[in-house]
Short mmCIF file of C-alpha atoms in Angstrom, two decimals:
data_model
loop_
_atom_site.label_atom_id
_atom_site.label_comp_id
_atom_site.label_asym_id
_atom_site.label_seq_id
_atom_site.Cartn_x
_atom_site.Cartn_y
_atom_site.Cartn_z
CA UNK A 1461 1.89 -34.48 -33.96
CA UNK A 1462 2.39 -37.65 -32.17
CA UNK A 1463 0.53 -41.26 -33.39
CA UNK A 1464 -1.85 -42.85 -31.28
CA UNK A 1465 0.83 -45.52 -30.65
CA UNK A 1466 2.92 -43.17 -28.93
CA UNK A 1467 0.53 -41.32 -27.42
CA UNK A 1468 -0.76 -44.10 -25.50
CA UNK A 1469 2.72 -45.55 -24.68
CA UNK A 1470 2.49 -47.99 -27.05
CA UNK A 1471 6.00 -47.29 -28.97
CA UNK A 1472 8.11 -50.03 -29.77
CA UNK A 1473 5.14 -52.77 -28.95
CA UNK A 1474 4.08 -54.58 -31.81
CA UNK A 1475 1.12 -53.86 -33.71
CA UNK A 1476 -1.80 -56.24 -33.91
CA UNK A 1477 -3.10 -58.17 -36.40
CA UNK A 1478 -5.09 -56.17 -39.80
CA UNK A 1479 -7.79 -57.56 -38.69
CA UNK A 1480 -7.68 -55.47 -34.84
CA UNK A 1481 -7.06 -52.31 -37.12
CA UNK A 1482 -10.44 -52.17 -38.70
CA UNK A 1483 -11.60 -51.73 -35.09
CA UNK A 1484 -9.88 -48.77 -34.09
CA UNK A 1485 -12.23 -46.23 -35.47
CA UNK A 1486 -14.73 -47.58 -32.98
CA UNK A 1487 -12.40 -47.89 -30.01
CA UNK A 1488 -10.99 -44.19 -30.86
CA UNK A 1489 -14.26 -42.12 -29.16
CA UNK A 1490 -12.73 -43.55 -25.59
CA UNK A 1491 -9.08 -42.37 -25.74
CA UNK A 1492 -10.24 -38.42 -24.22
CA UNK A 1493 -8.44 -35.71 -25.90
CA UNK A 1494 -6.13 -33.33 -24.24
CA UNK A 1495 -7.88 -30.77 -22.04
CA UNK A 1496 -6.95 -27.77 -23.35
CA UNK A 1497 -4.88 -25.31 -21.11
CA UNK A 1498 -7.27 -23.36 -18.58
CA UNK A 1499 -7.00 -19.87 -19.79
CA UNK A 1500 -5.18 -17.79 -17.16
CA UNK A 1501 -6.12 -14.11 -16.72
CA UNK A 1502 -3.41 -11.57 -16.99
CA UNK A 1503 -3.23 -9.63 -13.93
CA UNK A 1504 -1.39 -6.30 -13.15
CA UNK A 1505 1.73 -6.64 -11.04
CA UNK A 1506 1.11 -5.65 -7.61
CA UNK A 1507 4.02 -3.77 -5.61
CA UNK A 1508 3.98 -3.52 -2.08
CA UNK A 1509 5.69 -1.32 0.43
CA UNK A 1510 6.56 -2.13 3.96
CA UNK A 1511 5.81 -0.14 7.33
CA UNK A 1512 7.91 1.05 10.22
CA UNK A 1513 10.77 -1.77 11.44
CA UNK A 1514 9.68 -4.04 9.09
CA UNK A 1515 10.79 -6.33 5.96
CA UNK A 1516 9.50 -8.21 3.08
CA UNK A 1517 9.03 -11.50 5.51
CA UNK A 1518 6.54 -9.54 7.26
CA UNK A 1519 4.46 -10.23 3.72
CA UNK A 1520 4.75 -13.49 3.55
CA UNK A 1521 1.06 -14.27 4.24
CA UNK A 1522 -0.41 -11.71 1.57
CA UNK A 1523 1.85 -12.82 -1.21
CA UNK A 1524 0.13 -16.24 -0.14
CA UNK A 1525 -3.32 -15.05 -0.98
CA UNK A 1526 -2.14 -13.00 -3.68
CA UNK A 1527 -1.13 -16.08 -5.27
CA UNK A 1528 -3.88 -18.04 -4.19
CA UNK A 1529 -6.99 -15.54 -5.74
CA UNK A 1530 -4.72 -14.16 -8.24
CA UNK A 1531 -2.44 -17.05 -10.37
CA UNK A 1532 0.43 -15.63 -11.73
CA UNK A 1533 0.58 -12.19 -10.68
CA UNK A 1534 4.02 -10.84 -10.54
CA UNK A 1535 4.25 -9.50 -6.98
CA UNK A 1536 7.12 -7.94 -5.98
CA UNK A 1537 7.85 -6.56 -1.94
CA UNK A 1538 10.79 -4.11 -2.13
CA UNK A 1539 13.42 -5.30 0.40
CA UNK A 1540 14.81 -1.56 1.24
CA UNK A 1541 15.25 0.68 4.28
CA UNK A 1542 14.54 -2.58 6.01
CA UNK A 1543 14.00 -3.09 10.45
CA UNK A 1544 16.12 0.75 11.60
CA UNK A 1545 16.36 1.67 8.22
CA UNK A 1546 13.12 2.61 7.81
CA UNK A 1547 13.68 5.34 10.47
CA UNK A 1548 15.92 7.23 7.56
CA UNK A 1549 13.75 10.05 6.30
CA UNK A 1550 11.12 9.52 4.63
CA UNK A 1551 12.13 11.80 1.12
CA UNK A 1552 15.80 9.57 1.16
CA UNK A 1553 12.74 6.57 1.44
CA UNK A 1554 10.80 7.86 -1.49
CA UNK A 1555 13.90 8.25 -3.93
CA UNK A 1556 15.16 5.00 -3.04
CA UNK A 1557 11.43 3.16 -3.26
CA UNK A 1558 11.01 5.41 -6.37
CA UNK A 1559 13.84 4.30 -8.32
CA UNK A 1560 12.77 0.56 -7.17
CA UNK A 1561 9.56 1.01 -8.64
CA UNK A 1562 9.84 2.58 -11.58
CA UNK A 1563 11.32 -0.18 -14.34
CA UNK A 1564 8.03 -2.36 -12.85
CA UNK A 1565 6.18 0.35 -13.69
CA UNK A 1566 7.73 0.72 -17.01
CA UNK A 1567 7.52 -3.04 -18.04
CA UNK A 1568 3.41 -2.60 -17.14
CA UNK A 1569 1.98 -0.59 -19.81
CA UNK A 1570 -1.12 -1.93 -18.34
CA UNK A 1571 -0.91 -0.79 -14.95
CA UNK A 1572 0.12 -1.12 -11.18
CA UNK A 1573 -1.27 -1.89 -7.96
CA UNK A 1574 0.10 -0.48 -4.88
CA UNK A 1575 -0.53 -2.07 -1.37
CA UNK A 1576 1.10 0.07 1.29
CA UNK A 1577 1.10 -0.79 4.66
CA UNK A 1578 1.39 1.64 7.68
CA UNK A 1579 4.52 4.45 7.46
CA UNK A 1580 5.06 2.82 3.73
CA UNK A 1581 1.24 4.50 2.65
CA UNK A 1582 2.88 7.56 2.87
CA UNK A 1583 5.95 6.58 1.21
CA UNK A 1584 3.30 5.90 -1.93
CA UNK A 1585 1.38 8.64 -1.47
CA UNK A 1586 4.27 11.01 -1.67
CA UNK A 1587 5.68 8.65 -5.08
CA UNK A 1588 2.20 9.54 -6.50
CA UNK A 1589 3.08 12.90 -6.34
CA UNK A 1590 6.98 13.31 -7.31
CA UNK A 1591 6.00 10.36 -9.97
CA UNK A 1592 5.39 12.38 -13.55
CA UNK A 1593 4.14 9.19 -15.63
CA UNK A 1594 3.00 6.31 -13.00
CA UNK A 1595 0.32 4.39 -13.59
CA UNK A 1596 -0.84 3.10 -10.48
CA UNK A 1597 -3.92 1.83 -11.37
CA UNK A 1598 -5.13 0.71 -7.05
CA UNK A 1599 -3.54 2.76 -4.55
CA UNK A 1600 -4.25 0.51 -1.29
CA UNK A 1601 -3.46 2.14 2.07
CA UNK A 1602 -3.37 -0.11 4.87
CA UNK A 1603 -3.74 0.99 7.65
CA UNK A 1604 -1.59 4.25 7.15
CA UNK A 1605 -1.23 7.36 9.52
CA UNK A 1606 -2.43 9.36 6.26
CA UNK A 1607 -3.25 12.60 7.82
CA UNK A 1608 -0.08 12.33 10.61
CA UNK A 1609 0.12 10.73 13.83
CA UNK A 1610 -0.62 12.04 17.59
CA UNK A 1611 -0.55 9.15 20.11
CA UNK A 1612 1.61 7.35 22.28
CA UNK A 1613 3.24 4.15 21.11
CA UNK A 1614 5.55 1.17 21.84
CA UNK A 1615 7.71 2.66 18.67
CA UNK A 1616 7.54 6.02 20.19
CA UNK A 1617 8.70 5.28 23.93
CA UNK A 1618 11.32 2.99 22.52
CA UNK A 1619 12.94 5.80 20.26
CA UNK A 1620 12.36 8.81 22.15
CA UNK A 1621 11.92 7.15 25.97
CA UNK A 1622 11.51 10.47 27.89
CA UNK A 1623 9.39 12.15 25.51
CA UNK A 1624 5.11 11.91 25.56
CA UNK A 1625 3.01 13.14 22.66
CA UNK A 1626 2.08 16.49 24.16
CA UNK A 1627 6.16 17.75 24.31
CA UNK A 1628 7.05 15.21 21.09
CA UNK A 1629 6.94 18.51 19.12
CA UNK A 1630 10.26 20.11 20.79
CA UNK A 1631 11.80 17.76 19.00
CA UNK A 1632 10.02 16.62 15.92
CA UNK A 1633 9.94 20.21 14.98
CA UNK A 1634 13.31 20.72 14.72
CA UNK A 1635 15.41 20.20 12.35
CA UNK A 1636 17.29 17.06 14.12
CA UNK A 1637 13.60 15.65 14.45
CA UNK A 1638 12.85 15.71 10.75
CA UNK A 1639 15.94 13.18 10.50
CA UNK A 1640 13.77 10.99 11.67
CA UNK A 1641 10.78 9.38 9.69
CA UNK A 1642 8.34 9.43 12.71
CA UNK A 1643 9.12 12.80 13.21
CA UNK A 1644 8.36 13.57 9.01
CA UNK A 1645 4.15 12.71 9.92
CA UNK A 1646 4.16 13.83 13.70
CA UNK A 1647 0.77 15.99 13.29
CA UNK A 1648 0.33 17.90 16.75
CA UNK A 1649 -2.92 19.61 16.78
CA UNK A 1650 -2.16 21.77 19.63
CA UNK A 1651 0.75 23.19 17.78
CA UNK A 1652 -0.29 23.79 14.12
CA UNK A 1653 1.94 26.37 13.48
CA UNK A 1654 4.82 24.78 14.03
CA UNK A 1655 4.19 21.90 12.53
CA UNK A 1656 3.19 23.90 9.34
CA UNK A 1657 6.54 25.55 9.54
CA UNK A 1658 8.87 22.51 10.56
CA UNK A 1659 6.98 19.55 8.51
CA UNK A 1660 9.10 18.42 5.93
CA UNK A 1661 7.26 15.63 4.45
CA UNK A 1662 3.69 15.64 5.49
CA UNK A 1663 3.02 19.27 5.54
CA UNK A 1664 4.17 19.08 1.69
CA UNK A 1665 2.23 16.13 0.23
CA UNK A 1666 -0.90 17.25 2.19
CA UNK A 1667 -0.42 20.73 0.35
CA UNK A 1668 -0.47 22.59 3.79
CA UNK A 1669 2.21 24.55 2.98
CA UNK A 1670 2.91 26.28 -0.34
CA UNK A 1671 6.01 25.40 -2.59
CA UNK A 1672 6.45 25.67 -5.91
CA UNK A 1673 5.87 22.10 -7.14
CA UNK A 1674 2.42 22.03 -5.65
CA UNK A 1675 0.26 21.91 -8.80
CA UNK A 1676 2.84 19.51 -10.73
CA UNK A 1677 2.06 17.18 -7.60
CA UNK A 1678 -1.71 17.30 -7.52
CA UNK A 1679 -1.65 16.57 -11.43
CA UNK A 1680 0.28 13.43 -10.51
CA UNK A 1681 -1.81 12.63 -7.63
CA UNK A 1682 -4.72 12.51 -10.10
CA UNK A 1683 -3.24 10.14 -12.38
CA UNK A 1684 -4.00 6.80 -10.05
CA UNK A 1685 -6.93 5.11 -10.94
CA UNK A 1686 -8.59 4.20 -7.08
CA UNK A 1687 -7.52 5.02 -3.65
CA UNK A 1688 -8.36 2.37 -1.13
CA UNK A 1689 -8.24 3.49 2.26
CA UNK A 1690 -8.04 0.24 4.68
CA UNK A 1691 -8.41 0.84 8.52
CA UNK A 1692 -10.25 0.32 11.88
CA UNK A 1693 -10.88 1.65 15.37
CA UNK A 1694 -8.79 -1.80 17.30
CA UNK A 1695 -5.35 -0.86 15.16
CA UNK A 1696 -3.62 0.53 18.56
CA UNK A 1697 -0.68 2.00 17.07
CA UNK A 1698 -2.15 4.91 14.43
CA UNK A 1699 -3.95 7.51 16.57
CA UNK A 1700 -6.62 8.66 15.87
CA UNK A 1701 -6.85 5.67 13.77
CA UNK A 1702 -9.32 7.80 11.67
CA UNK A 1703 -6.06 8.98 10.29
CA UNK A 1704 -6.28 6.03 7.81
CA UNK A 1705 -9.09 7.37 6.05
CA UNK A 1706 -7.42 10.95 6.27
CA UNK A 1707 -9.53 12.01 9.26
CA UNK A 1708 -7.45 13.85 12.11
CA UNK A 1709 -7.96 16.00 15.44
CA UNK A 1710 -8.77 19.43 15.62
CA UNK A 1711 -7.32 21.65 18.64
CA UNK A 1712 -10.10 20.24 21.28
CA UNK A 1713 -8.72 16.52 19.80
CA UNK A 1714 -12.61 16.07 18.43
CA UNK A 1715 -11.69 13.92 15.20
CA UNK A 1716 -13.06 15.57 11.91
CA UNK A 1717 -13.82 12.92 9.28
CA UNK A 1718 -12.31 14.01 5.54
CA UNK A 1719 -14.73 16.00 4.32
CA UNK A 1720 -14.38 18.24 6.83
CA UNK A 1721 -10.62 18.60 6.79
CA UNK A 1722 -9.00 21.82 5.35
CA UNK A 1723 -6.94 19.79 2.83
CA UNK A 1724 -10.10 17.80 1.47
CA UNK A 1725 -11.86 21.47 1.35
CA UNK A 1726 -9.44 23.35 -0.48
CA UNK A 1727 -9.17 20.15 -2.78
CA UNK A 1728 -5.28 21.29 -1.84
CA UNK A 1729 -4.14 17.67 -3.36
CA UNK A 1730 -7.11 15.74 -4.93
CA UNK A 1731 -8.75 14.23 -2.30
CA UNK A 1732 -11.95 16.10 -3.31
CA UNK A 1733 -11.37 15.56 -7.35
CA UNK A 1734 -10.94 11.86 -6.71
CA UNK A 1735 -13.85 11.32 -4.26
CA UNK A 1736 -16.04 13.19 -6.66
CA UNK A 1737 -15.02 11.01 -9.69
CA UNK A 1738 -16.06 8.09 -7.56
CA UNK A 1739 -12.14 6.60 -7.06
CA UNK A 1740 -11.88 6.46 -3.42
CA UNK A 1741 -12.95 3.24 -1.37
CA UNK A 1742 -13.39 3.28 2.25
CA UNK A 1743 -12.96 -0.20 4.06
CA UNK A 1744 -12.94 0.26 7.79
CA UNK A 1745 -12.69 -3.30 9.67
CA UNK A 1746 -13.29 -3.82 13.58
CA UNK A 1747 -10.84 -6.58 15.24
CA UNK A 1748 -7.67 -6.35 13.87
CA UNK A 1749 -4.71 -4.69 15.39
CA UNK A 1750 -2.09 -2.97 13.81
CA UNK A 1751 0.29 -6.09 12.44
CA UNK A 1752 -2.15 -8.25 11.63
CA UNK A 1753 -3.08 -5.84 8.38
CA UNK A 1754 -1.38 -7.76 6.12
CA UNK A 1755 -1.96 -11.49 7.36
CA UNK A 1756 -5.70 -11.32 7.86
CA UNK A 1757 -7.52 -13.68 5.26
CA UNK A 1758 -10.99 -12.04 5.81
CA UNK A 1759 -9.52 -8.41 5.31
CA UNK A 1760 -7.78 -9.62 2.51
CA UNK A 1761 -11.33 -11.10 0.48
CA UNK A 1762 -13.25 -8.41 1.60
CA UNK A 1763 -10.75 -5.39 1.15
CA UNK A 1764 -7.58 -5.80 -1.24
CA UNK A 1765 -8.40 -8.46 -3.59
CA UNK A 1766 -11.76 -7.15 -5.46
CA UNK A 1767 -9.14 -4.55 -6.18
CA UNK A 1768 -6.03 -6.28 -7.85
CA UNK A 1769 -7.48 -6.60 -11.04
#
């Protein structure tokens, strides 16, 4: 421990007379101790996953808050299938994101958030799946075609430029369309059974379609702690944008909310186990379009951070 010479920068001086000593035990009550160190709460590492052409930069504003709300959280946005890359499909995505995520996972015995934004939500949602012993504790979808996609967009007319949504299907239902991760969640109503029969990504984790590692996937589903579903009606890009919160078209393109879906129904992959149990959070904001998700403030306070705990 140091003297109260040194601790006041008084080392080397020369001490004052005896007779100045006897007065230090009444001059001692104004030298203020050391504040002790704040005590910092130990919060679970978040791991986010980007969206369709995009990169960890895109995140820049979110890690800001993160750090801002949350000192010291260990935040980590995976840098893969960057910009074109993500257009690889999306199983090659998941193995590569899997095997990205998994030693965070395993240095976290007390958990994991997930914040997954747009095509990346179902990146997650299939890891939750394939994933025997994750432990996400927050699943957070933003603003993530969750139930497919049917609408006409910038990304679409700039990869396939003579194509619309109602003749999309010639090609995302075949097997040069699956190639391509847009293709992997192309949901057209009007053509359910060949989407049921071609779909081989979305069709799968939704549990539309049997296979054989069905149950082992809903177990693993199960595991995460709370699914936060983050979208809003001004996104422009996910259509419907209901499709966040794992609504979708029927034939007549009338949008059926969740609980009236087939998959939520047949509880084919947890949705019902997990609403019942209380884990699923709807947060459905007005006013923000589809890449300003991650870089709104007020979405952030109201929507993602009561979750990070």
């Amino acid at each position: 421990m140091k003297s109260c010479g040194s601790m006041l920068g008084l080392r080397g001086l020369r001490l004052p007379p005896a007779g100045i000593l006897l007065l230090l035990p009444f001059l001692q009550p104004r030298v203020l101790p050391a504040a002790p160190a704040p005590h910092r709460a130990s919060y679970k590492p978040v791991i986010v996953v980007h969206g369709l052409f995009d990169s960890s930069y895109s995140f820049r504003h979110l890690l800001e808050y993160i750090n801002e709300t949350h000192p010291g959280t260990v935040v980590t946005v995976l840098d893969l299938f960057d910009g074109r890359e993500s257009l690889r499909p999306l199983w090659e995505q998941v193995q590569g994101f899997g095997e990205a995520v998994a030693p965070i996972m395993a240095k976290a015995p007390e958990g994991v958030h997930l914040i997954c934004y747009s095509q990346g939500g179902l990146v997650c949602r299939a890891l939750l799946s394939v994933m025997d012993e994750h432990n996400v504790d927050s699943f957070i979808s933003l603003s993530s075609p969750q139930m497919g996609q049917y609408g006409d967009t910038d990304y679409l007319k700039w990869l396939f430029p003579t194509s619309m949504r109602s003749n999309l299907y010639r090609i995302c239902y075949s097997p040069w369309g699956q190639e391509f991760s847009i293709c992997n969640y192309w949901h057209d109503p009007h053509h359910d059974d060949l989407y049921l029969n071609a779909s081989s990504f979305l069709a799968l984790i939704n549990g539309e379609r049997d296979h054989p590692n069905a149950t082992a996937w809903r177990k693993n589903f199960l595991r995460v702690g709370r699914l936060v579903l983050i979208g809003g009606p001004d996104d422009g890009v996910i259509t419907p944008w209901q499709s966040s919160f794992f609504g979708f078209y029927d034939a007549n393109e009338t949008v059926l909310e969740m609980e009236e879906q087939p998959v939520y129904l047949r509880d084919s992959f947890g949705l019902k186990t997990l609403l019942a149990r209380g884990a699923i959070v709807r947060c459905p904001m007005a006013g923000i379009s589809h890449t300003a998700w991650h870089s709104n403030r007020t979405l952030y306070e109201a929507c993602i951070e009561p979750w990070l705990s």
